[in-house]
């Protein structure tokens, strides 16, 4: 019986998210556009998230290099360390880790912010005053997350590769020019393009889930906390699902 109830809740939630996404496409992307609010969200979502993304990416590149090096040394292929680290970061680790950090910071922020507006009836007041909440609140945030996450991923990959370069030089000496020449020589269009493209979908998922959870927050401060928490959880799950689908598509298209 509990399985049936859980399945029903899952299907209801999936249908509601799909309906909410349909509202975004039918209302949110039509003129006129809230350019000022959109730019403000880009600043908050993109610029203010970069320090956390950069710190995480730097540590990730440094630790990954230090962990891989002993294994490569034991097989006598230490010279391939820049190539392996570069491919791992650009193709998979960089986009996914950046998206998960982004979901934790921005997904929870959007869910809590819109949830607070919902429980204090600010969203209802906007509708009464003639302002469309979907256009002003949802569209600006979803488009900002969709556009900012790929940029943050590219910057995060660059910082991560710099951390990897420092990690290589802890035990040996490799010039900056030689390290990055090896990295970029190993990268192809099929490595970079799918990795950046899937972050668009990651960003869209984080934005739409955060807005949906905020808009459907229950009454009280406890409901705001639940909205913020569930935004992160659901966004993270969707990121892994989208990543799995992206890998399958790139394999079918022969880009791997």
PDB file of C-alpha atoms in Angstrom:
ATOM      1  CA  UNK A   1       0.000   0.000   0.000  1.00  0.00           C
ATOM      2  CA  UNK A   2       2.839   2.386   0.879  1.00  0.00           C
ATOM      3  CA  UNK A   3       4.442   1.645  -2.496  1.00  0.00           C
ATOM      4  CA  UNK A   4       1.242   2.647  -4.275  1.00  0.00           C
ATOM      5  CA  UNK A   5       1.008   5.870  -2.251  1.00  0.00           C
ATOM      6  CA  UNK A   6       4.667   6.691  -2.934  1.00  0.00           C
ATOM      7  CA  UNK A   7       4.219   6.019  -6.640  1.00  0.00           C
ATOM      8  CA  UNK A   8       1.138   8.242  -6.731  1.00  0.00           C
ATOM      9  CA  UNK A   9       3.004  11.063  -4.972  1.00  0.00           C
ATOM     10  CA  UNK A  10       5.916  10.704  -7.388  1.00  0.00           C
ATOM     11  CA  UNK A  11       3.633  10.842 -10.425  1.00  0.00           C
ATOM     12  CA  UNK A  12       1.693  13.798  -9.004  1.00  0.00           C
ATOM     13  CA  UNK A  13       4.918  15.680  -8.327  1.00  0.00           C
ATOM     14  CA  UNK A  14       6.244  14.916 -11.804  1.00  0.00           C
ATOM     15  CA  UNK A  15       3.003  16.123 -13.382  1.00  0.00           C
ATOM     16  CA  UNK A  16       2.976  19.317 -11.317  1.00  0.00           C
ATOM     17  CA  UNK A  17       6.581  20.126 -12.239  1.00  0.00           C
ATOM     18  CA  UNK A  18       5.772  19.515 -15.913  1.00  0.00           C
ATOM     19  CA  UNK A  19       2.742  21.808 -15.633  1.00  0.00           C
ATOM     20  CA  UNK A  20       4.846  24.479 -13.918  1.00  0.00           C
ATOM     21  CA  UNK A  21       7.473  24.190 -16.666  1.00  0.00           C
ATOM     22  CA  UNK A  22       4.728  24.598 -19.252  1.00  0.00           C
ATOM     23  CA  UNK A  23       3.648  27.837 -17.537  1.00  0.00           C
ATOM     24  CA  UNK A  24       7.218  29.074 -17.745  1.00  0.00           C
ATOM     25  CA  UNK A  25       7.364  28.502 -21.511  1.00  0.00           C
ATOM     26  CA  UNK A  26       3.855  29.812 -22.178  1.00  0.00           C
ATOM     27  CA  UNK A  27       4.048  32.949 -20.026  1.00  0.00           C
ATOM     28  CA  UNK A  28       7.574  33.566 -18.827  1.00  0.00           C
ATOM     29  CA  UNK A  29       9.418  33.893 -22.133  1.00  0.00           C
ATOM     30  CA  UNK A  30       6.906  36.157 -23.875  1.00  0.00           C
ATOM     31  CA  UNK A  31       7.462  39.958 -24.145  1.00  0.00           C
ATOM     32  CA  UNK A  32       7.767  42.195 -22.296  1.00  0.00           C
ATOM     33  CA  UNK A  33      10.928  41.143 -20.544  1.00  0.00           C
ATOM     34  CA  UNK A  34      12.078  42.051 -17.053  1.00  0.00           C
ATOM     35  CA  UNK A  35      15.614  42.981 -18.140  1.00  0.00           C
ATOM     36  CA  UNK A  36      16.604  44.803 -14.959  1.00  0.00           C
ATOM     37  CA  UNK A  37      15.528  41.936 -12.697  1.00  0.00           C
ATOM     38  CA  UNK A  38      17.181  39.435 -15.043  1.00  0.00           C
ATOM     39  CA  UNK A  39      20.522  41.268 -14.855  1.00  0.00           C
ATOM     40  CA  UNK A  40      20.185  41.482 -11.079  1.00  0.00           C
ATOM     41  CA  UNK A  41      19.653  37.711 -10.911  1.00  0.00           C
ATOM     42  CA  UNK A  42      22.649  37.114 -13.180  1.00  0.00           C
ATOM     43  CA  UNK A  43      24.756  39.138 -10.745  1.00  0.00           C
ATOM     44  CA  UNK A  44      23.444  37.243  -7.711  1.00  0.00           C
ATOM     45  CA  UNK A  45      23.403  33.796  -9.300  1.00  0.00           C
ATOM     46  CA  UNK A  46      26.575  34.080 -11.359  1.00  0.00           C
ATOM     47  CA  UNK A  47      28.997  36.615  -9.919  1.00  0.00           C
ATOM     48  CA  UNK A  48      28.301  35.912  -6.243  1.00  0.00           C
ATOM     49  CA  UNK A  49      28.541  32.150  -6.765  1.00  0.00           C
ATOM     50  CA  UNK A  50      31.964  32.276  -8.403  1.00  0.00           C
ATOM     51  CA  UNK A  51      34.118  32.427  -5.219  1.00  0.00           C
ATOM     52  CA  UNK A  52      32.580  29.194  -3.887  1.00  0.00           C
ATOM     53  CA  UNK A  53      32.803  27.507  -7.299  1.00  0.00           C
ATOM     54  CA  UNK A  54      36.424  28.631  -7.715  1.00  0.00           C
ATOM     55  CA  UNK A  55      37.482  27.386  -4.268  1.00  0.00           C
ATOM     56  CA  UNK A  56      35.789  24.017  -4.779  1.00  0.00           C
ATOM     57  CA  UNK A  57      37.212  23.624  -8.284  1.00  0.00           C
ATOM     58  CA  UNK A  58      40.739  24.496  -7.178  1.00  0.00           C
ATOM     59  CA  UNK A  59      40.709  21.938  -4.373  1.00  0.00           C
ATOM     60  CA  UNK A  60      39.129  19.339  -6.669  1.00  0.00           C
ATOM     61  CA  UNK A  61      41.870  19.747  -9.309  1.00  0.00           C
ATOM     62  CA  UNK A  62      44.627  19.675  -6.697  1.00  0.00           C
ATOM     63  CA  UNK A  63      43.306  16.591  -4.882  1.00  0.00           C
ATOM     64  CA  UNK A  64      42.499  14.701  -8.100  1.00  0.00           C
ATOM     65  CA  UNK A  65      46.058  15.178  -9.328  1.00  0.00           C
ATOM     66  CA  UNK A  66      47.584  14.092  -6.031  1.00  0.00           C
ATOM     67  CA  UNK A  67      45.359  10.983  -5.944  1.00  0.00           C
ATOM     68  CA  UNK A  68      46.030   9.946  -9.550  1.00  0.00           C
ATOM     69  CA  UNK A  69      49.780  10.463  -9.529  1.00  0.00           C
ATOM     70  CA  UNK A  70      50.825   7.393  -7.428  1.00  0.00           C
ATOM     71  CA  UNK A  71      48.788   5.039  -9.640  1.00  0.00           C
ATOM     72  CA  UNK A  72      50.264   6.444 -12.839  1.00  0.00           C
ATOM     73  CA  UNK A  73      53.780   6.308 -11.406  1.00  0.00           C
ATOM     74  CA  UNK A  74      53.335   2.621 -10.561  1.00  0.00           C
ATOM     75  CA  UNK A  75      52.411   1.920 -14.202  1.00  0.00           C
ATOM     76  CA  UNK A  76      55.212   4.093 -15.560  1.00  0.00           C
ATOM     77  CA  UNK A  77      52.935   6.595 -17.294  1.00  0.00           C
ATOM     78  CA  UNK A  78      53.368   9.636 -15.059  1.00  0.00           C
ATOM     79  CA  UNK A  79      53.820  11.799 -18.158  1.00  0.00           C
ATOM     80  CA  UNK A  80      50.155  11.226 -19.024  1.00  0.00           C
ATOM     81  CA  UNK A  81      48.955  12.844 -15.799  1.00  0.00           C
ATOM     82  CA  UNK A  82      48.060  16.232 -17.393  1.00  0.00           C
ATOM     83  CA  UNK A  83      46.124  14.459 -20.149  1.00  0.00           C
ATOM     84  CA  UNK A  84      44.096  12.280 -17.788  1.00  0.00           C
ATOM     85  CA  UNK A  85      43.357  15.079 -15.342  1.00  0.00           C
ATOM     86  CA  UNK A  86      42.359  17.447 -18.149  1.00  0.00           C
ATOM     87  CA  UNK A  87      39.960  14.944 -19.722  1.00  0.00           C
ATOM     88  CA  UNK A  88      38.434  13.976 -16.369  1.00  0.00           C
ATOM     89  CA  UNK A  89      37.846  17.574 -15.309  1.00  0.00           C
ATOM     90  CA  UNK A  90      36.528  18.936 -18.605  1.00  0.00           C
ATOM     91  CA  UNK A  91      34.355  15.991 -19.618  1.00  0.00           C
ATOM     92  CA  UNK A  92      32.743  14.934 -16.376  1.00  0.00           C
ATOM     93  CA  UNK A  93      34.017  15.969 -12.972  1.00  0.00           C
ATOM     94  CA  UNK A  94      34.034  19.733 -13.577  1.00  0.00           C
ATOM     95  CA  UNK A  95      30.481  20.086 -14.940  1.00  0.00           C
ATOM     96  CA  UNK A  96      28.871  17.709 -12.424  1.00  0.00           C
ATOM     97  CA  UNK A  97      30.627  18.973  -9.292  1.00  0.00           C
ATOM     98  CA  UNK A  98      30.041  22.596 -10.294  1.00  0.00           C
ATOM     99  CA  UNK A  99      26.358  21.844 -10.920  1.00  0.00           C
ATOM    100  CA  UNK A 100      25.977  20.137  -7.539  1.00  0.00           C
ATOM    101  CA  UNK A 101      27.606  23.059  -5.707  1.00  0.00           C
ATOM    102  CA  UNK A 102      25.406  25.393  -7.744  1.00  0.00           C
ATOM    103  CA  UNK A 103      22.300  23.412  -6.800  1.00  0.00           C
ATOM    104  CA  UNK A 104      23.224  23.518  -3.131  1.00  0.00           C
ATOM    105  CA  UNK A 105      23.786  27.267  -3.106  1.00  0.00           C
ATOM    106  CA  UNK A 106      21.363  28.647  -5.706  1.00  0.00           C
ATOM    107  CA  UNK A 107      18.637  25.970  -5.597  1.00  0.00           C
ATOM    108  CA  UNK A 108      18.187  26.357  -1.861  1.00  0.00           C
ATOM    109  CA  UNK A 109      18.375  30.149  -2.130  1.00  0.00           C
ATOM    110  CA  UNK A 110      15.640  30.342  -4.772  1.00  0.00           C
ATOM    111  CA  UNK A 111      13.446  27.851  -2.930  1.00  0.00           C
ATOM    112  CA  UNK A 112      13.781  29.725   0.363  1.00  0.00           C
ATOM    113  CA  UNK A 113      13.336  33.182  -1.176  1.00  0.00           C
ATOM    114  CA  UNK A 114      10.218  32.355  -3.175  1.00  0.00           C
ATOM    115  CA  UNK A 115       8.922  30.183  -0.334  1.00  0.00           C
ATOM    116  CA  UNK A 116       9.144  33.162   2.028  1.00  0.00           C
ATOM    117  CA  UNK A 117       7.324  35.327  -0.508  1.00  0.00           C
ATOM    118  CA  UNK A 118       4.652  32.664  -0.838  1.00  0.00           C
ATOM    119  CA  UNK A 119       3.951  32.224   2.879  1.00  0.00           C
ATOM    120  CA  UNK A 120       3.907  35.998   3.454  1.00  0.00           C
ATOM    121  CA  UNK A 121       1.479  36.360   0.519  1.00  0.00           C
ATOM    122  CA  UNK A 122       3.787  38.653  -1.444  1.00  0.00           C
ATOM    123  CA  UNK A 123       3.230  36.564  -4.583  1.00  0.00           C
ATOM    124  CA  UNK A 124      -0.539  36.930  -4.193  1.00  0.00           C
ATOM    125  CA  UNK A 125      -0.087  40.691  -3.773  1.00  0.00           C
ATOM    126  CA  UNK A 126       1.906  40.823  -7.020  1.00  0.00           C
ATOM    127  CA  UNK A 127      -0.911  39.095  -8.900  1.00  0.00           C
ATOM    128  CA  UNK A 128      -3.483  41.504  -7.461  1.00  0.00           C
ATOM    129  CA  UNK A 129      -1.369  44.514  -8.476  1.00  0.00           C
ATOM    130  CA  UNK A 130      -1.122  43.281 -12.064  1.00  0.00           C
ATOM    131  CA  UNK A 131       2.466  41.960 -11.982  1.00  0.00           C
ATOM    132  CA  UNK A 132       2.871  38.447 -13.373  1.00  0.00           C
ATOM    133  CA  UNK A 133       4.902  36.451 -10.826  1.00  0.00           C
ATOM    134  CA  UNK A 134       5.824  33.800 -13.377  1.00  0.00           C
ATOM    135  CA  UNK A 135       7.375  36.429 -15.616  1.00  0.00           C
ATOM    136  CA  UNK A 136       9.011  38.560 -12.923  1.00  0.00           C
ATOM    137  CA  UNK A 137      10.090  35.888 -10.427  1.00  0.00           C
ATOM    138  CA  UNK A 138      10.343  32.620 -12.337  1.00  0.00           C
ATOM    139  CA  UNK A 139      11.487  33.553 -15.840  1.00  0.00           C
ATOM    140  CA  UNK A 140      14.278  35.840 -14.664  1.00  0.00           C
ATOM    141  CA  UNK A 141      15.686  33.236 -12.274  1.00  0.00           C
ATOM    142  CA  UNK A 142      15.365  30.232 -14.569  1.00  0.00           C
ATOM    143  CA  UNK A 143      16.967  32.003 -17.542  1.00  0.00           C
ATOM    144  CA  UNK A 144      19.722  33.341 -15.275  1.00  0.00           C
ATOM    145  CA  UNK A 145      20.537  29.866 -13.882  1.00  0.00           C
ATOM    146  CA  UNK A 146      20.459  28.394 -17.388  1.00  0.00           C
ATOM    147  CA  UNK A 147      22.935  30.944 -18.738  1.00  0.00           C
ATOM    148  CA  UNK A 148      25.179  31.395 -15.709  1.00  0.00           C
ATOM    149  CA  UNK A 149      25.946  27.748 -14.934  1.00  0.00           C
ATOM    150  CA  UNK A 150      27.798  27.086 -18.238  1.00  0.00           C
ATOM    151  CA  UNK A 151      29.899  30.214 -17.649  1.00  0.00           C
ATOM    152  CA  UNK A 152      30.647  29.165 -14.068  1.00  0.00           C
ATOM    153  CA  UNK A 153      31.552  25.676 -15.305  1.00  0.00           C
ATOM    154  CA  UNK A 154      34.061  27.023 -17.846  1.00  0.00           C
ATOM    155  CA  UNK A 155      35.638  29.298 -15.233  1.00  0.00           C
ATOM    156  CA  UNK A 156      35.598  26.485 -12.682  1.00  0.00           C
ATOM    157  CA  UNK A 157      37.336  24.134 -15.123  1.00  0.00           C
ATOM    158  CA  UNK A 158      40.054  26.732 -15.689  1.00  0.00           C
ATOM    159  CA  UNK A 159      40.614  27.144 -11.940  1.00  0.00           C
ATOM    160  CA  UNK A 160      40.549  23.375 -11.470  1.00  0.00           C
ATOM    161  CA  UNK A 161      43.196  22.860 -14.163  1.00  0.00           C
ATOM    162  CA  UNK A 162      45.369  25.468 -12.466  1.00  0.00           C
ATOM    163  CA  UNK A 163      44.977  23.524  -9.219  1.00  0.00           C
ATOM    164  CA  UNK A 164      45.975  20.377 -11.109  1.00  0.00           C
ATOM    165  CA  UNK A 165      49.066  22.169 -12.432  1.00  0.00           C
ATOM    166  CA  UNK A 166      50.106  23.044  -8.873  1.00  0.00           C
ATOM    167  CA  UNK A 167      49.387  19.448  -7.838  1.00  0.00           C
ATOM    168  CA  UNK A 168      51.734  18.138 -10.529  1.00  0.00           C
ATOM    169  CA  UNK A 169      54.490  20.452  -9.326  1.00  0.00           C
ATOM    170  CA  UNK A 170      54.306  19.252  -5.730  1.00  0.00           C
ATOM    171  CA  UNK A 171      56.328  16.128  -6.534  1.00  0.00           C
ATOM    172  CA  UNK A 172      57.916  17.086  -9.857  1.00  0.00           C
ATOM    173  CA  UNK A 173      58.674  20.137 -11.967  1.00  0.00           C
ATOM    174  CA  UNK A 174      56.540  20.856 -15.044  1.00  0.00           C
ATOM    175  CA  UNK A 175      56.376  24.191 -16.784  1.00  0.00           C
ATOM    176  CA  UNK A 176      53.059  26.017 -17.061  1.00  0.00           C
ATOM    177  CA  UNK A 177      53.332  26.042 -20.855  1.00  0.00           C
ATOM    178  CA  UNK A 178      54.081  22.313 -21.147  1.00  0.00           C
ATOM    179  CA  UNK A 179      51.298  21.282 -18.761  1.00  0.00           C
ATOM    180  CA  UNK A 180      48.538  23.212 -20.529  1.00  0.00           C
ATOM    181  CA  UNK A 181      49.871  22.295 -23.971  1.00  0.00           C
ATOM    182  CA  UNK A 182      49.442  18.625 -23.062  1.00  0.00           C
ATOM    183  CA  UNK A 183      45.978  19.273 -21.640  1.00  0.00           C
ATOM    184  CA  UNK A 184      44.635  21.174 -24.655  1.00  0.00           C
ATOM    185  CA  UNK A 185      46.295  18.806 -27.119  1.00  0.00           C
ATOM    186  CA  UNK A 186      44.290  15.929 -25.645  1.00  0.00           C
ATOM    187  CA  UNK A 187      40.953  17.767 -25.748  1.00  0.00           C
ATOM    188  CA  UNK A 188      38.701  17.584 -28.784  1.00  0.00           C
ATOM    189  CA  UNK A 189      35.417  19.205 -29.786  1.00  0.00           C
ATOM    190  CA  UNK A 190      33.566  16.077 -28.654  1.00  0.00           C
ATOM    191  CA  UNK A 191      34.993  16.524 -25.163  1.00  0.00           C
ATOM    192  CA  UNK A 192      34.200  20.201 -24.641  1.00  0.00           C
ATOM    193  CA  UNK A 193      30.910  20.818 -26.472  1.00  0.00           C
ATOM    194  CA  UNK A 194      28.755  18.100 -24.806  1.00  0.00           C
ATOM    195  CA  UNK A 195      30.189  19.005 -21.377  1.00  0.00           C
ATOM    196  CA  UNK A 196      29.205  22.658 -21.761  1.00  0.00           C
ATOM    197  CA  UNK A 197      25.875  21.886 -23.438  1.00  0.00           C
ATOM    198  CA  UNK A 198      24.637  19.642 -20.648  1.00  0.00           C
ATOM    199  CA  UNK A 199      25.290  22.379 -18.080  1.00  0.00           C
ATOM    200  CA  UNK A 200      22.555  24.400 -19.795  1.00  0.00           C
ATOM    201  CA  UNK A 201      20.112  21.640 -18.841  1.00  0.00           C
ATOM    202  CA  UNK A 202      21.646  21.399 -15.350  1.00  0.00           C
ATOM    203  CA  UNK A 203      21.081  25.126 -14.840  1.00  0.00           C
ATOM    204  CA  UNK A 204      17.531  24.971 -16.174  1.00  0.00           C
ATOM    205  CA  UNK A 205      16.711  22.069 -13.831  1.00  0.00           C
ATOM    206  CA  UNK A 206      18.106  23.914 -10.793  1.00  0.00           C
ATOM    207  CA  UNK A 207      16.151  27.069 -11.640  1.00  0.00           C
ATOM    208  CA  UNK A 208      12.820  25.452 -12.458  1.00  0.00           C
ATOM    209  CA  UNK A 209      12.893  23.126  -9.427  1.00  0.00           C
ATOM    210  CA  UNK A 210      13.846  25.942  -7.040  1.00  0.00           C
ATOM    211  CA  UNK A 211      11.043  28.160  -8.371  1.00  0.00           C
ATOM    212  CA  UNK A 212       8.495  25.324  -8.312  1.00  0.00           C
ATOM    213  CA  UNK A 213       9.292  24.387  -4.729  1.00  0.00           C
ATOM    214  CA  UNK A 214       9.170  28.023  -3.643  1.00  0.00           C
ATOM    215  CA  UNK A 215       5.863  28.683  -5.389  1.00  0.00           C
ATOM    216  CA  UNK A 216       4.329  25.608  -3.757  1.00  0.00           C
ATOM    217  CA  UNK A 217       5.704  26.164  -0.278  1.00  0.00           C
ATOM    218  CA  UNK A 218       3.329  25.385   2.567  1.00  0.00           C
ATOM    219  CA  UNK A 219       2.420  27.851   5.268  1.00  0.00           C
ATOM    220  CA  UNK A 220       4.886  28.744   7.987  1.00  0.00           C
ATOM    221  CA  UNK A 221       8.645  28.934   8.356  1.00  0.00           C
ATOM    222  CA  UNK A 222       8.900  25.146   8.448  1.00  0.00           C
ATOM    223  CA  UNK A 223       7.459  25.015   4.938  1.00  0.00           C
ATOM    224  CA  UNK A 224      10.134  27.439   3.714  1.00  0.00           C
ATOM    225  CA  UNK A 225      12.854  25.184   5.109  1.00  0.00           C
ATOM    226  CA  UNK A 226      11.293  22.135   3.482  1.00  0.00           C
ATOM    227  CA  UNK A 227      11.110  23.967   0.145  1.00  0.00           C
ATOM    228  CA  UNK A 228      14.795  24.928   0.316  1.00  0.00           C
ATOM    229  CA  UNK A 229      15.876  21.418   1.280  1.00  0.00           C
ATOM    230  CA  UNK A 230      13.729  19.621  -1.298  1.00  0.00           C
ATOM    231  CA  UNK A 231      14.959  22.021  -4.006  1.00  0.00           C
ATOM    232  CA  UNK A 232      18.534  20.888  -3.422  1.00  0.00           C
ATOM    233  CA  UNK A 233      17.662  17.191  -3.233  1.00  0.00           C
ATOM    234  CA  UNK A 234      15.488  17.126  -6.339  1.00  0.00           C
ATOM    235  CA  UNK A 235      17.882  19.323  -8.328  1.00  0.00           C
ATOM    236  CA  UNK A 236      20.810  17.042  -7.462  1.00  0.00           C
ATOM    237  CA  UNK A 237      18.883  13.946  -8.539  1.00  0.00           C
ATOM    238  CA  UNK A 238      17.911  15.610 -11.818  1.00  0.00           C
ATOM    239  CA  UNK A 239      21.530  16.590 -12.449  1.00  0.00           C
ATOM    240  CA  UNK A 240      22.608  12.947 -12.228  1.00  0.00           C
ATOM    241  CA  UNK A 241      19.726  11.823 -14.452  1.00  0.00           C
ATOM    242  CA  UNK A 242      20.481  14.472 -17.067  1.00  0.00           C
ATOM    243  CA  UNK A 243      24.177  13.578 -16.930  1.00  0.00           C
ATOM    244  CA  UNK A 244      23.362   9.906 -17.513  1.00  0.00           C
ATOM    245  CA  UNK A 245      21.170  10.793 -20.493  1.00  0.00           C
ATOM    246  CA  UNK A 246      23.848  13.142 -21.861  1.00  0.00           C
ATOM    247  CA  UNK A 247      26.455  10.368 -21.742  1.00  0.00           C
ATOM    248  CA  UNK A 248      24.124   8.019 -23.615  1.00  0.00           C
ATOM    249  CA  UNK A 249      23.367  10.625 -26.280  1.00  0.00           C
ATOM    250  CA  UNK A 250      27.043  11.480 -26.836  1.00  0.00           C
ATOM    251  CA  UNK A 251      27.846   7.780 -27.202  1.00  0.00           C
ATOM    252  CA  UNK A 252      25.051   7.320 -29.738  1.00  0.00           C
ATOM    253  CA  UNK A 253      26.272  10.350 -31.699  1.00  0.00           C
ATOM    254  CA  UNK A 254      29.847   9.085 -31.521  1.00  0.00           C
ATOM    255  CA  UNK A 255      31.205  12.146 -29.727  1.00  0.00           C
ATOM    256  CA  UNK A 256      33.025  10.154 -27.045  1.00  0.00           C
TER     257      UNK A 256
END
